[in-house]
Coordinates of N, CA and C in Angstrom, one line a residue:
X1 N -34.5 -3.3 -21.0 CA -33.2 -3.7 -20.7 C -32.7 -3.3 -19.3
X2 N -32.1 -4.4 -18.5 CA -31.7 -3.7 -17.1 C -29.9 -4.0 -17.1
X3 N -29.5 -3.7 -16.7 CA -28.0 -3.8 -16.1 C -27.7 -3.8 -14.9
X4 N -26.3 -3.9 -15.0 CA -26.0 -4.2 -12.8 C -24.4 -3.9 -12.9
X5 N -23.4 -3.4 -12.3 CA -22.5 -3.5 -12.2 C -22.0 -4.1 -10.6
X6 N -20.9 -5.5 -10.8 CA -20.7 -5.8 -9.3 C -19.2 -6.1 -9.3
X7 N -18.7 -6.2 -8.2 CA -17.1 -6.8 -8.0 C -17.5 -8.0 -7.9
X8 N -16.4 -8.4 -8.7 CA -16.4 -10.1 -8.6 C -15.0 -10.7 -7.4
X9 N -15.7 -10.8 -6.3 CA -14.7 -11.3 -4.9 C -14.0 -12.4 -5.0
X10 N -14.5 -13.4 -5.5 CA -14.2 -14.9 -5.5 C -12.8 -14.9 -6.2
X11 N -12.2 -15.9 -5.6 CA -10.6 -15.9 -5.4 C -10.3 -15.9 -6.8
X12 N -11.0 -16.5 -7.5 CA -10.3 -17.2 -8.6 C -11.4 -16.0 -10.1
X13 N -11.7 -15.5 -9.9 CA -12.9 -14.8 -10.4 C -13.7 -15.2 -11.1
X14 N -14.1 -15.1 -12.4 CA -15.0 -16.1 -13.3 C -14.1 -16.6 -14.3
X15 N -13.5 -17.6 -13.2 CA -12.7 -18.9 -14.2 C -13.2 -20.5 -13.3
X16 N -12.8 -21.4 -14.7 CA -13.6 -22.5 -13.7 C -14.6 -23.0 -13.3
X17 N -14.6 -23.5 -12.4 CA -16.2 -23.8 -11.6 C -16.8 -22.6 -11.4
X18 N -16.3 -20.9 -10.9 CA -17.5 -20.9 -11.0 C -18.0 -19.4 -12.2
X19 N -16.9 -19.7 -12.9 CA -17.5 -19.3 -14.8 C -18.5 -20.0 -15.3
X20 N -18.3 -21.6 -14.9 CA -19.6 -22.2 -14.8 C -21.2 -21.8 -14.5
X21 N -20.3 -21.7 -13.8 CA -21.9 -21.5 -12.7 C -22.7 -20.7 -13.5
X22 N -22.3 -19.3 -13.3 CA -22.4 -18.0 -14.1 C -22.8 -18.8 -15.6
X23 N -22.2 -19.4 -16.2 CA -23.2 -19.5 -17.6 C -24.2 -20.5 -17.9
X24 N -24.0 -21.6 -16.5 CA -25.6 -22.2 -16.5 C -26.6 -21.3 -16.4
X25 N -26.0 -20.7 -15.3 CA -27.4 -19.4 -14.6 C -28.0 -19.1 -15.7
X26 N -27.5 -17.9 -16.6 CA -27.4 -17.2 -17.7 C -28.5 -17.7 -18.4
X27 N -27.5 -19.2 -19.2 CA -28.6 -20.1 -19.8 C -30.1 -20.4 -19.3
X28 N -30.1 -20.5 -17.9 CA -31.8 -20.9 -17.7 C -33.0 -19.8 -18.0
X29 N -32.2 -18.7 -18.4 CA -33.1 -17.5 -18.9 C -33.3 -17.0 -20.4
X30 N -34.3 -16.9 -20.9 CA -34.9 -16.7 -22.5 C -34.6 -15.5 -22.8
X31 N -33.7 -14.4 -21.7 CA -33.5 -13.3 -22.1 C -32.0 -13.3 -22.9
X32 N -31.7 -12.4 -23.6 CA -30.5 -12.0 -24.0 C -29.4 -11.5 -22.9
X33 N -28.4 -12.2 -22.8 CA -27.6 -12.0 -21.4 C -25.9 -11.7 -22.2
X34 N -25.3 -10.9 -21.5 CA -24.0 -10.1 -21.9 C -23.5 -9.6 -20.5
X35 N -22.2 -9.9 -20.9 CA -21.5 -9.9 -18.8 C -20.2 -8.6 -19.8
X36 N -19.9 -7.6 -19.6 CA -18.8 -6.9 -19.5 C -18.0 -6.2 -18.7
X37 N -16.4 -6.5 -19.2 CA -15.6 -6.0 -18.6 C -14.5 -5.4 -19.0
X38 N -14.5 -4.2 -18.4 CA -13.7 -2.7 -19.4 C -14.7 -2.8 -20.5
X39 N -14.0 -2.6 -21.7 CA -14.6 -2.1 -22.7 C -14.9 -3.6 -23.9
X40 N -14.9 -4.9 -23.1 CA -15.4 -5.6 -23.9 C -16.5 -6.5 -23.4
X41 N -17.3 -6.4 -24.2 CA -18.9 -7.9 -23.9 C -19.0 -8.8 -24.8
X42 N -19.2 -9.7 -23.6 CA -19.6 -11.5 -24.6 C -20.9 -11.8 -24.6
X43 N -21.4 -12.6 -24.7 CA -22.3 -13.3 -24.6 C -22.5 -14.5 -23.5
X44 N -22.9 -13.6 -22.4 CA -22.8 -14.5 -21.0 C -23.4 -16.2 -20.8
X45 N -23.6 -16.4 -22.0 CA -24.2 -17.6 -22.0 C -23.1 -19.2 -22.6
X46 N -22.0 -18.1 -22.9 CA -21.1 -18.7 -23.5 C -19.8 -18.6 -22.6
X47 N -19.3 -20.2 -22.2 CA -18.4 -20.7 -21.2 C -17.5 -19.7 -22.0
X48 N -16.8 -20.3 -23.3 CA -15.6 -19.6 -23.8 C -15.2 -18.2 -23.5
X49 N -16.0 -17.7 -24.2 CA -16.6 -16.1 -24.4 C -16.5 -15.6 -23.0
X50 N -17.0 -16.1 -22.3 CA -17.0 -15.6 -20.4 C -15.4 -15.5 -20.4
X51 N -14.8 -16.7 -20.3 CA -13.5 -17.3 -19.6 C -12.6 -16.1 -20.5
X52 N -12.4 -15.8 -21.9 CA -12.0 -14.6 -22.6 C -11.5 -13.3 -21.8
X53 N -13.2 -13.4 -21.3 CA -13.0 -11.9 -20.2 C -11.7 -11.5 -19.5
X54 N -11.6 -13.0 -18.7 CA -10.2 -12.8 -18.0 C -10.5 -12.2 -16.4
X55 N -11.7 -12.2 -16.2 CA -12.3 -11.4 -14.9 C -11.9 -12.2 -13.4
X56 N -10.8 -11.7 -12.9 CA -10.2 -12.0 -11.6 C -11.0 -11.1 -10.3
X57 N -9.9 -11.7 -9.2 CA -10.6 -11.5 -7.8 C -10.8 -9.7 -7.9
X58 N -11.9 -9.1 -7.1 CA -11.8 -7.6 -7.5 C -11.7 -7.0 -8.9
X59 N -12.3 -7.6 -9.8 CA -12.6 -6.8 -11.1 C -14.4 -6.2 -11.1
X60 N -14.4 -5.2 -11.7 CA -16.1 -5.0 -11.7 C -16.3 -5.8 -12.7
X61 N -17.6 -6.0 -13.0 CA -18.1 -6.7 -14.3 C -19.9 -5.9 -14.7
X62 N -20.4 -5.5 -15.5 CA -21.4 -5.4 -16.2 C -22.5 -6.3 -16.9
X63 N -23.5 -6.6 -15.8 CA -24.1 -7.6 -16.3 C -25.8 -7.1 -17.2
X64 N -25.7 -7.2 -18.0 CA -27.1 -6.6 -18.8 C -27.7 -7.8 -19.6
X65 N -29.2 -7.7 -19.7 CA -30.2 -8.5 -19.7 C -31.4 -8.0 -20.5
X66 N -31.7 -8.5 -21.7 CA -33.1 -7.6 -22.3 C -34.0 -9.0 -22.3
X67 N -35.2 -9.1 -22.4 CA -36.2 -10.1 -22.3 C -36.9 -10.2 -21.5
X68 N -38.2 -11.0 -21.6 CA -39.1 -11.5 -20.7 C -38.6 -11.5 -19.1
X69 N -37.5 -11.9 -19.0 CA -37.1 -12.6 -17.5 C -36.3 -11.6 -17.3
X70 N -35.6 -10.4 -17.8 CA -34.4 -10.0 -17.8 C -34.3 -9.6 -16.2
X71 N -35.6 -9.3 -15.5 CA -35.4 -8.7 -14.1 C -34.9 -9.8 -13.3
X72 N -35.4 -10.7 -13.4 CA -34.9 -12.3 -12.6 C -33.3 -12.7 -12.7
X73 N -33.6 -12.7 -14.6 CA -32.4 -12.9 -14.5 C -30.8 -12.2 -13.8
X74 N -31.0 -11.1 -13.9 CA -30.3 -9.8 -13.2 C -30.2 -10.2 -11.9
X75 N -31.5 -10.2 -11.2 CA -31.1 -10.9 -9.9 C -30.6 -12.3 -9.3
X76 N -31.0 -13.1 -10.5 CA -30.2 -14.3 -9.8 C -28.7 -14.6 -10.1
X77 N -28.5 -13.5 -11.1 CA -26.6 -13.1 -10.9 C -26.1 -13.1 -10.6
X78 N -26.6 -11.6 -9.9 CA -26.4 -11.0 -8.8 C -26.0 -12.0 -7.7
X79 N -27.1 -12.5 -7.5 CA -27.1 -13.5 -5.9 C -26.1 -14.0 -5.9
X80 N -25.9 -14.9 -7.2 CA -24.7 -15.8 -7.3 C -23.3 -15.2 -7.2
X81 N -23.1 -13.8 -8.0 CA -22.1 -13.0 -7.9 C -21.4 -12.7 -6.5
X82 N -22.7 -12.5 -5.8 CA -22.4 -11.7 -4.2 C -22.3 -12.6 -2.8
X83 N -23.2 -13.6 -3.4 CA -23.1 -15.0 -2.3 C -22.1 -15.8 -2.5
X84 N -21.0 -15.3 -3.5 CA -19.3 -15.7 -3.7 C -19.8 -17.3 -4.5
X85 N -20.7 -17.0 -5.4 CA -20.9 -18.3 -5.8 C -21.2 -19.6 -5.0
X86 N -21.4 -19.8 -3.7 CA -21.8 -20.5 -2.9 C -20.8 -21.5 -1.9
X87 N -19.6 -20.6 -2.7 CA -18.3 -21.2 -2.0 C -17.7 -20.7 -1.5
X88 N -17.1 -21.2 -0.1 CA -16.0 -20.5 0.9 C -14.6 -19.3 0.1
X89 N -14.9 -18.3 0.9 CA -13.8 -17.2 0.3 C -12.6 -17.9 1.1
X90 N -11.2 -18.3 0.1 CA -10.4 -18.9 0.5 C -9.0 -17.8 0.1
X91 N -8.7 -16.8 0.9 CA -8.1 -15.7 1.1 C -7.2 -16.0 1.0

């Protein structure tokens, strides 16, 4: 099992397009994926469940991963997490 803890920058945090994103990603991996924040975890593979979180601009989030891919998956999170989702930071 690996984990990651990151700030989520993006204006809008993981709501929307790119909560989306975040649970396609998730999904293209056979690992068991869970995104938490404070003291509650979903099942990162699930739009609803994500959007629940409530995770705005500057919240940490806990991303943990068990399975075959879990190291991949962790990093391509990440990427997405830190590369602001691939969209302009609109401050």
């Amino acid at each position: 099992m690996q984990s990651i803890e990151l700030i989520v920058r993006h204006k809008v945090g993981l709501h929307a397009r790119p909560a989306a994103m975040f649970v396609e990603t998730a999904k293209s991996f056979s690992s068991k994926i869970s995104v938490s924040k404070n003291s509650r975890t979903v099942d990162a593979k699930s739009i609803l469940a994500v959007l629940t979180l409530g995770v705005g601009q500057g919240d940490t989030i806990r991303i943990t991963a068990e399975g075959p891919d879990e190291t991949e998956a962790i990093q391509k999170l990440q990427n997405l997490i830190e590369s602001n989702f691939g969209m302009p930071d609109e401050q």
